[in-house]
Coordinates of C-alpha atoms and ligand atoms in Angstrom, one line a residue:
X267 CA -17.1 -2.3 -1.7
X268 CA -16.8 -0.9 -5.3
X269 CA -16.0 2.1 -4.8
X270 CA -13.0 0.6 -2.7
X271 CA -12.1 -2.0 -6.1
X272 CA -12.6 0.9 -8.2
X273 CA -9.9 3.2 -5.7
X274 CA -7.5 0.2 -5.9
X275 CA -7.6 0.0 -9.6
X276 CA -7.0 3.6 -10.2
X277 CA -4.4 3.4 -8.1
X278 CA -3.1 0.4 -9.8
X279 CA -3.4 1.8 -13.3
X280 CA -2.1 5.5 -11.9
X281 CA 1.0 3.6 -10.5
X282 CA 1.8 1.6 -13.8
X283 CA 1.4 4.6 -15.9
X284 CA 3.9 7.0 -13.6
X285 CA 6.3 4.3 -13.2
X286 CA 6.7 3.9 -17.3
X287 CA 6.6 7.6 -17.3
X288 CA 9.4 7.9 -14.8
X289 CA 11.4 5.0 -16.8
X290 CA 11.5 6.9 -20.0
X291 CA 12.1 10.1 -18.1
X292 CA 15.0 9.1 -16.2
X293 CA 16.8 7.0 -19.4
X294 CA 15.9 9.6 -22.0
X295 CA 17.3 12.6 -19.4
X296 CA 20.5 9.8 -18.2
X297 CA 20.9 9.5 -22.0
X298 CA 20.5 13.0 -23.3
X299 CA 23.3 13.8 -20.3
X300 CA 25.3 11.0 -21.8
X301 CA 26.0 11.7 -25.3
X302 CA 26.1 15.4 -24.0
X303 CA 29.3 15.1 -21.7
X304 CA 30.7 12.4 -24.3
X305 CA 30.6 14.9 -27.1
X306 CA 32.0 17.6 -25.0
X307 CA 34.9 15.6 -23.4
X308 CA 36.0 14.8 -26.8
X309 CA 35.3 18.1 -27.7
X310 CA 38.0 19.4 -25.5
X311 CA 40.3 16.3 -26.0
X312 CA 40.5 17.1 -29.9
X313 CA 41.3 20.6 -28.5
X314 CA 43.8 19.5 -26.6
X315 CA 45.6 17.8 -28.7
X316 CA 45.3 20.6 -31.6
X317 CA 46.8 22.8 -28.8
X318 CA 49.6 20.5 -27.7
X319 CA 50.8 20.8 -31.5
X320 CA 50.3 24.6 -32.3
X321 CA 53.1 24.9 -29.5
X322 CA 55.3 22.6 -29.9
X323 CA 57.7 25.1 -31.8
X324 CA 57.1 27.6 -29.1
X325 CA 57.9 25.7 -26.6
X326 CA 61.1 24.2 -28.4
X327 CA 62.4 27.6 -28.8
X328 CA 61.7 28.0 -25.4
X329 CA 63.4 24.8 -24.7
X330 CA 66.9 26.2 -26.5
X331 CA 66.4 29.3 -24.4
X332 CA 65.5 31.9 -27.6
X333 CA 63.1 34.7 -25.9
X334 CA 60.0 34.2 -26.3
X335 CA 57.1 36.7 -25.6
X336 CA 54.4 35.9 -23.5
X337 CA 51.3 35.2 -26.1
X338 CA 47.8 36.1 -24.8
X339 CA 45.2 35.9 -27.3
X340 CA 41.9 36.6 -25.8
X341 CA 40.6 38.9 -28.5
X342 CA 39.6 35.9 -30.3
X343 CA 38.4 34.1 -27.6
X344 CA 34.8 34.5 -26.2
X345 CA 35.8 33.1 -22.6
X346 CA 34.1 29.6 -23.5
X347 CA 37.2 28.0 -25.2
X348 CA 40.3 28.5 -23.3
X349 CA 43.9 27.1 -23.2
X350 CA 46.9 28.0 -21.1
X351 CA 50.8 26.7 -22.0
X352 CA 53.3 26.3 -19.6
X353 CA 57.6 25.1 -20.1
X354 CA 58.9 22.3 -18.4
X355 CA 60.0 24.9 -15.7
X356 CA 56.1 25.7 -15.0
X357 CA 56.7 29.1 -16.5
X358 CA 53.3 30.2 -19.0
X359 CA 54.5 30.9 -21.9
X360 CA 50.6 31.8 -23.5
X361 CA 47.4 32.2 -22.8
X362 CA 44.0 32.8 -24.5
X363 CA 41.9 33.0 -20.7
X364 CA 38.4 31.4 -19.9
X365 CA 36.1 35.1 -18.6
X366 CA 37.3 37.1 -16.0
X367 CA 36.0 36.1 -12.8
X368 CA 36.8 32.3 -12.9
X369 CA 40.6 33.0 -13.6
X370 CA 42.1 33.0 -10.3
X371 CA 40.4 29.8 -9.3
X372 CA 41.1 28.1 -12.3
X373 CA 44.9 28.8 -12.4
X374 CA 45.0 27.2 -8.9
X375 CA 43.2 24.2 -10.4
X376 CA 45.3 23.7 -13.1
X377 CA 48.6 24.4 -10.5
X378 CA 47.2 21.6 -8.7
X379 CA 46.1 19.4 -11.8
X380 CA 46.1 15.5 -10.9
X381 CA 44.4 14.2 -14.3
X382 CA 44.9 12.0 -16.8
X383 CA 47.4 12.8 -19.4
X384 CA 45.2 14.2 -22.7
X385 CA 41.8 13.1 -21.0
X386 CA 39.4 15.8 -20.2
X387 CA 37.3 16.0 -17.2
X388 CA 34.5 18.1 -15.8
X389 CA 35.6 20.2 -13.5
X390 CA 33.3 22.2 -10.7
X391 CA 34.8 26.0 -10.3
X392 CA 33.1 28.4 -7.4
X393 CA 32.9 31.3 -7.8
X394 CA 33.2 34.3 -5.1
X395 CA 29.5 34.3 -4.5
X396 CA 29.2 30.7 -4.2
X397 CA 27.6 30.3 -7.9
X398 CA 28.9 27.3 -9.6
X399 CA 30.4 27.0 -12.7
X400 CA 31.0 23.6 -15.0
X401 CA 34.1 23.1 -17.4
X402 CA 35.5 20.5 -19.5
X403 CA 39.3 20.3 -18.7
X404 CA 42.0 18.5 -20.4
X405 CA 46.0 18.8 -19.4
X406 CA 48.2 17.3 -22.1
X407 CA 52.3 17.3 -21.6
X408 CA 54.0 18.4 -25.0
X409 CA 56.7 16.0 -26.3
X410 CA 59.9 16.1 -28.6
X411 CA 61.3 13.2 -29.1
X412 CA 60.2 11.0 -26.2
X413 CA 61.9 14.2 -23.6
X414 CA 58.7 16.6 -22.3
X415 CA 58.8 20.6 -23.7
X416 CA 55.8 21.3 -21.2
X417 CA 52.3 21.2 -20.7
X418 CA 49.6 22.6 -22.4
X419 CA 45.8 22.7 -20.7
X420 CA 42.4 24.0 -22.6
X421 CA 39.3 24.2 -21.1
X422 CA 35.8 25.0 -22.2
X423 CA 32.8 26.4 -20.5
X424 CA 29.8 24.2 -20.1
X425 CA 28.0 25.8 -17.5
X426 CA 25.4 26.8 -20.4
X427 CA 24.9 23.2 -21.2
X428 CA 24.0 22.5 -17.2
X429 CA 21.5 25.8 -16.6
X430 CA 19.4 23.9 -19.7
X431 CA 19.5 20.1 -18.5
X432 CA 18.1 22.3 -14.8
X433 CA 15.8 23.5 -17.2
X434 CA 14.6 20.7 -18.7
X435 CA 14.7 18.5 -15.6
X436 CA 12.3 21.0 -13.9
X437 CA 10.1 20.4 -17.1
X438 CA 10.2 16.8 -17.2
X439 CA 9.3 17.1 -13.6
X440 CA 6.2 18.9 -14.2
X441 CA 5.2 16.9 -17.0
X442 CA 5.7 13.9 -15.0
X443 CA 3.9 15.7 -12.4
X444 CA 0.8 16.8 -14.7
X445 CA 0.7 13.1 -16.1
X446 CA 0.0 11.8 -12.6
X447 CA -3.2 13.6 -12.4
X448 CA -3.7 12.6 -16.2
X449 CA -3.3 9.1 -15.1
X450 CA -5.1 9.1 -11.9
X451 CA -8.0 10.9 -13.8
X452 CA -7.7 8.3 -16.5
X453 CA -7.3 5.3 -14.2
X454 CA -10.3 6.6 -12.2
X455 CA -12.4 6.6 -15.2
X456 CA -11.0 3.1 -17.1
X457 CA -11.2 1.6 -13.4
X458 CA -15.5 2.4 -13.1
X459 CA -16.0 0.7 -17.1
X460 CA -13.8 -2.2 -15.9
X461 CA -16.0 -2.9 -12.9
X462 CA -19.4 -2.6 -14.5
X463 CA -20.0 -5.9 -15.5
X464 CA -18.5 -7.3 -11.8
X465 CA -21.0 -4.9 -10.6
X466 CA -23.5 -6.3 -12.2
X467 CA -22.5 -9.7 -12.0
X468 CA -22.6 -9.4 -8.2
X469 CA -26.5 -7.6 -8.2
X470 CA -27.4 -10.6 -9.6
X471 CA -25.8 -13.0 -7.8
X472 CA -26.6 -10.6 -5.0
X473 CA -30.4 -10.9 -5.5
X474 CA -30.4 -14.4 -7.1
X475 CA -29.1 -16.0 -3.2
X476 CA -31.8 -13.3 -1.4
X477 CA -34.9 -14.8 -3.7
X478 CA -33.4 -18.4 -3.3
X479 CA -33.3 -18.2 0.4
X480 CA -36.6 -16.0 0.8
X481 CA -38.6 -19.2 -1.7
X482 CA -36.8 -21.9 0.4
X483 CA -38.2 -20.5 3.7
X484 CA -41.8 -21.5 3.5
X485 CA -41.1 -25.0 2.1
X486 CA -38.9 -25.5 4.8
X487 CA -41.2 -24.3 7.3
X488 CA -43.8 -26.7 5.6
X489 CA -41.4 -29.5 6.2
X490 CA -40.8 -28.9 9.4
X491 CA -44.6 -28.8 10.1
X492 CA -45.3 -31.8 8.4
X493 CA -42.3 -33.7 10.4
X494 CA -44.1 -32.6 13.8
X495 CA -47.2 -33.7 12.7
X496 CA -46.3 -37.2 11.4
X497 CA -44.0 -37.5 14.5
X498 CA -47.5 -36.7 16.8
X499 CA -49.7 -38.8 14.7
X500 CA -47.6 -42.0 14.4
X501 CA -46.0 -41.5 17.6
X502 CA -46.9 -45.0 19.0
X503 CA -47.2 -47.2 15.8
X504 CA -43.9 -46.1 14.4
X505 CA -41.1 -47.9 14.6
X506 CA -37.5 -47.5 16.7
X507 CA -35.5 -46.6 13.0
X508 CA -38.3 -44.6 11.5
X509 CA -39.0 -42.4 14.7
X510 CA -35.3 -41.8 14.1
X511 CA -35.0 -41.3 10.7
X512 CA -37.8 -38.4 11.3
X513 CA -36.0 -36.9 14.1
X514 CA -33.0 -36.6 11.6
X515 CA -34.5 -35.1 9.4
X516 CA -35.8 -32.2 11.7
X517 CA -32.3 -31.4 12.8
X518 CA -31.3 -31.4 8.9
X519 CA -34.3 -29.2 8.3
X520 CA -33.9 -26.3 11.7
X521 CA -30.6 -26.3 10.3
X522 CA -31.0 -25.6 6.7
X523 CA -33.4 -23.2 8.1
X524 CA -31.0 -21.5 10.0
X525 CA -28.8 -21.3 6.6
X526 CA -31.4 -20.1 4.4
X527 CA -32.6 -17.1 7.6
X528 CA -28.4 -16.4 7.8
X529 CA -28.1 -16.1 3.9
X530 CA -30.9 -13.9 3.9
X531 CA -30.1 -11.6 6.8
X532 CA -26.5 -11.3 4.5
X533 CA -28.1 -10.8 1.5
X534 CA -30.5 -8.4 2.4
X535 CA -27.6 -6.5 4.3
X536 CA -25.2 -6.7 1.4
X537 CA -28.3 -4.9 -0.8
X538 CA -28.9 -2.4 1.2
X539 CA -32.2 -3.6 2.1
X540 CA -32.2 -4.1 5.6
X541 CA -34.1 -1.5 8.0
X542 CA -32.0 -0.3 11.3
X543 CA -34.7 0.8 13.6
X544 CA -32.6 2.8 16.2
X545 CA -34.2 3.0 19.8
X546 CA -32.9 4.1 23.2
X547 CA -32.9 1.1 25.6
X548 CA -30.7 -0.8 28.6
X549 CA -28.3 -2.5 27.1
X550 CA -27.7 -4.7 29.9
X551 CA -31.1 -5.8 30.2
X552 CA -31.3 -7.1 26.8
X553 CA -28.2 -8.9 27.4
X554 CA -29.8 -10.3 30.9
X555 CA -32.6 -11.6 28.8
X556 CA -29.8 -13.3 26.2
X557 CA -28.0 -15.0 28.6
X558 CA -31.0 -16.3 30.8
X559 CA -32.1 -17.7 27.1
X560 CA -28.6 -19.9 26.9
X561 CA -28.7 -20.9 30.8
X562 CA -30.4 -24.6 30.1
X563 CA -27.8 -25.1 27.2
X564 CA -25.2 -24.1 29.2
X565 CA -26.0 -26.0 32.5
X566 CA -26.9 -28.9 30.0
X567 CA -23.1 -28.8 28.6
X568 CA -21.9 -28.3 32.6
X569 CA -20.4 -24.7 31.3
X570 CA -20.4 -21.9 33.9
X571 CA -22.3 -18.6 32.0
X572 CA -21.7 -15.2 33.9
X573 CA -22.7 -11.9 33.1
X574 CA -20.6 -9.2 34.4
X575 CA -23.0 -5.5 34.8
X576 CA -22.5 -2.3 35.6
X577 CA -26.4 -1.0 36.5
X578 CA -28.4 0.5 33.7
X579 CA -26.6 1.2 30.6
X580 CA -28.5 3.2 27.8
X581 CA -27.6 2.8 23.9
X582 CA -28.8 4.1 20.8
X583 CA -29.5 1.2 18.8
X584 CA -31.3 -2.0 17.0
X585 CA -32.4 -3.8 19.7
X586 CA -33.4 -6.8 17.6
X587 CA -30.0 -6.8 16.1
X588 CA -27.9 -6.2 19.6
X589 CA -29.9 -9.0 20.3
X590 CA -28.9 -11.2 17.5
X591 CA -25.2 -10.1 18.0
X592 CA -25.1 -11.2 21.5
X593 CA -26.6 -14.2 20.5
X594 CA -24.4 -15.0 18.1
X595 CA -20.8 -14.5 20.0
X596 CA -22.8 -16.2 23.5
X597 CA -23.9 -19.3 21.0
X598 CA -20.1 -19.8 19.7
X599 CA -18.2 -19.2 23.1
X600 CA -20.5 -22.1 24.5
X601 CA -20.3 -24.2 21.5
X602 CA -16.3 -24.1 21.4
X603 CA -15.9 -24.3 25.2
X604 CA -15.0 -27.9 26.8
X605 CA -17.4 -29.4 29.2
X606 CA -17.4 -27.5 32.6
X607 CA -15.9 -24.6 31.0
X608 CA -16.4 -20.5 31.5
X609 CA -18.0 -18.0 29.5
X610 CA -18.1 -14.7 30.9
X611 CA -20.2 -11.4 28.8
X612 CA -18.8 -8.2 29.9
X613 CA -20.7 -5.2 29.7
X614 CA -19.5 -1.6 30.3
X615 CA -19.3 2.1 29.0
X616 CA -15.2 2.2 28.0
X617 CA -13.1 4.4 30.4
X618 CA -11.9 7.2 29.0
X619 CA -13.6 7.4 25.5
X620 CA -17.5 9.0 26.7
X621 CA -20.2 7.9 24.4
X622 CA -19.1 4.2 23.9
X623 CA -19.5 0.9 25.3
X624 CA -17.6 -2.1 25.3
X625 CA -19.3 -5.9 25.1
X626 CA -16.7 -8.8 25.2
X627 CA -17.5 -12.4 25.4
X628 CA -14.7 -14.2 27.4
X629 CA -14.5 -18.0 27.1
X630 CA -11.7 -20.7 28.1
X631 CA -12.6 -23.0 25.0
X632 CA -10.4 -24.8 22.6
X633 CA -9.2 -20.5 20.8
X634 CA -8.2 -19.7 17.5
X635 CA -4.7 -19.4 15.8
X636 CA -3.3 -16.7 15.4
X637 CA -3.5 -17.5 11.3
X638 CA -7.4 -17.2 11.5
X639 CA -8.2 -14.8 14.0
X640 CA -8.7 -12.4 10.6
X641 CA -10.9 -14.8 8.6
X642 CA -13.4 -16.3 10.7
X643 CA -15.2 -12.9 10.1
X644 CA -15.6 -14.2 6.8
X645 CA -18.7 -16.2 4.7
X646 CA -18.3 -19.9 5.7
X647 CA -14.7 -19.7 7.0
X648 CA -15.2 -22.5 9.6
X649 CA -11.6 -23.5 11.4
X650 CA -12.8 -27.0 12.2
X651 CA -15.7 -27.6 9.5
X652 CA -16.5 -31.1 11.4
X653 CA -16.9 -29.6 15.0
X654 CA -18.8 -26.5 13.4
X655 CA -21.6 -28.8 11.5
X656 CA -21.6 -31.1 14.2
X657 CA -22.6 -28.3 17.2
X658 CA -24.7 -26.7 14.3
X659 CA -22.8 -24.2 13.2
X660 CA -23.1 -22.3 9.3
X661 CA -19.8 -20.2 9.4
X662 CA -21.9 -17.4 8.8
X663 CA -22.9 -16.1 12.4
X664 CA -19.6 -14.0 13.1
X665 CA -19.9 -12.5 9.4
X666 CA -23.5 -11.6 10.6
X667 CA -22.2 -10.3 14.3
X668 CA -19.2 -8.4 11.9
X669 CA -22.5 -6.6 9.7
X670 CA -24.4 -5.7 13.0
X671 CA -21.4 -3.5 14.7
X672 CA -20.6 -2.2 11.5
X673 CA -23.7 -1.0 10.7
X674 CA -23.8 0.6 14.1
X675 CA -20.2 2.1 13.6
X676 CA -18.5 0.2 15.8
X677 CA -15.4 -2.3 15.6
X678 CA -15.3 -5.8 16.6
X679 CA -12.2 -8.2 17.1
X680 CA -10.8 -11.3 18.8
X681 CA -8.2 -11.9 21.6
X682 CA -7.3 -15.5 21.5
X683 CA -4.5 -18.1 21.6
X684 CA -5.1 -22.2 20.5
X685 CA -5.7 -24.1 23.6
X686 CA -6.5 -21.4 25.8
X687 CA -9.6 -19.1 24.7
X688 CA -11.3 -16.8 22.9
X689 CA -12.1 -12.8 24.0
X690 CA -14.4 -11.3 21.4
X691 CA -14.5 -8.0 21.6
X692 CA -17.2 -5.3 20.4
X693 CA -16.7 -1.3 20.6
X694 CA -19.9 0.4 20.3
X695 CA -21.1 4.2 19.7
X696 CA -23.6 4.7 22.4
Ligands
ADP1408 P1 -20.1 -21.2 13.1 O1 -21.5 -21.2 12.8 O2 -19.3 -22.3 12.4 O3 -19.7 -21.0 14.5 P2 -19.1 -18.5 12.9 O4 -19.1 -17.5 11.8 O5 -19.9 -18.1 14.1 O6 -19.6 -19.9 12.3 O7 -17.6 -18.8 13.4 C1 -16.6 -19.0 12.4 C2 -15.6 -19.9 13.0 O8 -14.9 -19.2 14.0 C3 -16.1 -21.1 13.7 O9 -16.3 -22.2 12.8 C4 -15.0 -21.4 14.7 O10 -14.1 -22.2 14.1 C5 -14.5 -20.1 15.0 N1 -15.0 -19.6 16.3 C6 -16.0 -18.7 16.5 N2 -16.1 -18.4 17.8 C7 -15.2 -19.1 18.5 C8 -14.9 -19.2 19.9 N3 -15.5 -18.6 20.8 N4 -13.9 -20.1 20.2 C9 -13.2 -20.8 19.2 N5 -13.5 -20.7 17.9 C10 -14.5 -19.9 17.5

């Protein structure tokens, strides 16, 4: 049970930690990108512009038809900063190129430009063997006097920029990466001071019901003595109301008894402290013995108790606590079945799966809903807490019967619908 708190918490702890971790990952990285592709794009729109103004005597000239030479200036240019100019007829008129291999694919992406006038935008270029390379681009149309002289477009090469925000998105990624097992370490060892003092609080709670119910069983068995022998002694002098009285108080005592010896089964199971003494033996003829014990309850209450075998059938196990078990689902089908209703125990090695057996307890009784099927395995968890302290019940039995097959490996679980009945149904390693 701790060790299955202490798993939750570290997961709970590792999961908080990782998620802030990915928060300030993801908005530093988101920001970093930001202010990067702001500063570039107006970067290149300052360019632009500069650009746009170094040619507007050029292209003026050109305008009033003077000859103008072609002007290429790459030996100043590294590639990374480029610009091209072009007259109101789409004829360049200068150049200073971005590097060799991207030309061709950028002229016919500036041919085909559809941007905003003066705003730069990143632009994706392929090149031949499918590598991708990142510009900023900016197309800006040259004016004199509100009539257009052409068009002037400059670029700049940011590939450089994306290869290092890979980088450092493959290094956030393993930090992020290394901090999970940081945290999940971390969490592990946080989580096992924070349940210390649970732990302990629970030993001692543990121990404090197991002495409680261990000191209250001899009293009680005093009592109970005591009762039967006042009850045979007086028998003829005592009065109608005290012969009443007394028989009272034996039913509150046999079932405080039965409290106390359920609290102590638990209490003893949940410490550990309870000896499993495995033995070969017939299953179904402990389970004949159980349900000739119920008979007289069962023909007393009119309810028809069958008991479905298959021949021997050999398992592994506590008998004393099969025993109990059987008891214990047998006891509650009959107790939550209407008068001259059905129980039926099932027996039988499950088809298919060697090595197990299969014990359900069918009844046609009063069933659970659907909402409680999960909890009635639970301390106390009574559905109707009248009708269960009425027919004697503790609402411990079924967390007893849940102890039993788990300590045995098995699985146990209930079928049922309101109105209709209840299946319980126990899978047992043979
Ligand atoms: P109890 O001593 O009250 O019977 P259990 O732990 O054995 O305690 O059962 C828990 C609750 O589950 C019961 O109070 C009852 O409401 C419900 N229950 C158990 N068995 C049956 C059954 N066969 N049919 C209907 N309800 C049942």
């Amino acid at each position: 049970m701790f060790a299955k708190i202490r798993n939750h918490l570290t997961f709970v702890y590792a999961t908080v930690m990782v998620c802030f971790l990915l928060a300030f990952i993801v908005a530093s990285y988101t920001g970093l990108v930001w202010v990067l592709y702001q500063e570039e794009q107006q970067d290149v729109e300052a360019f632009a512009r500069e650009e746009a103004h170094e040619h507007l005597e050029l292209l003026r000239q050109r305008k009033l038809s003077v000859a103008v030479p072609n002007m290429e200036d790459n030996e100043q240019n590294d590639g990374k900063l480029f610009h091209y100019a072009f007259d109101v007829n789409g004829q360049q008129i200068s150049s200073s190129e971005p590097a060799r291999e991207v030309r061709a694919a950028m002229l016919t992406r500036i041919q085909n430009w559809e941007g905003v006038d003066g705003q730069a935008v990143l632009t994706k270029v392929y090149l031949p063997g499918g590598e991708k390379n990142y510009f900023m681009l900016c197309g800006i149309k040259v004016y004199d006097g509100g009539q257009a002289l052409g068009t002037v477009f400059v670029g700049k090469d940011i590939t450089s920029y994306y290869i290092m925000l890979k980088r450092l998105f493959l290094v956030l990624s393993l930090v992020c990466l290394l901090f999970l097992v940081i945290a999940v370490f971390a969490g592990h060892i946080l989580a096992g001071r924070v349940i210390v003092p649970i732990k302990n609080a629970f030993t001692r709670q543990r121990e404090f019901v197991a002495d409680a119910s261990h000191e209250l069983r001899t009293p009680l068995s005093v009592m109970l003595a005591s009762v039967d022998a006042v009850q045979s002694d007086d028998e003829n002098t005592m009065s109608r109301f005290s012969g009443q009285v007394l028989e009272d108080m034996k039913s509150e005592i046999k079932r405080m008894t039965k409290i106390v010896g359920d609290l102590l089964t638990l209490a003893r199971a949940d410490a550990g402290a309870t000896t499993i003494i495995k033995e070969k033996f017939d299953i179904n003829m402990v389970a004949g013995k159980v349900v000739r014990s119920f008979q007289p309850i069962a023909t007393e209450k009119r309810v028809s108790l069958e008991f479905i075998r298959t021949g021997e059938l050999f398992i592994q196990a506590d008998i004393e606590r099969i025993s109990q078990l059987l008891l214990i689902l047998i006891d509650n089908a009959i107790k939550y079945v209407q008068h001259e209703g059905e129980v039926i125990l099932t027996i039988k090695s499950m088809p298919g799966s060697k090595g197990h057996i299969t014990i359900s307890v069918q009844d046609n009784g009063v069933g659970i809903p659907e909402k409680d099927q999960k909890l009635i395995f639970e301390r106390f968890y009574r559905i109707d807490k009248v009708r269960s302290r009425e027919s004697g019940g503790t609402g411990l039995g079924l967390s007893i019967a849940k102890w039993i097959v788990e300590v045995h490996g098995g699985t146990i679980r209930v079928e049922s619908a309101s109105g209709i009945g209840s299946t319980f149904i126990v899978d047992l390693p043979s």
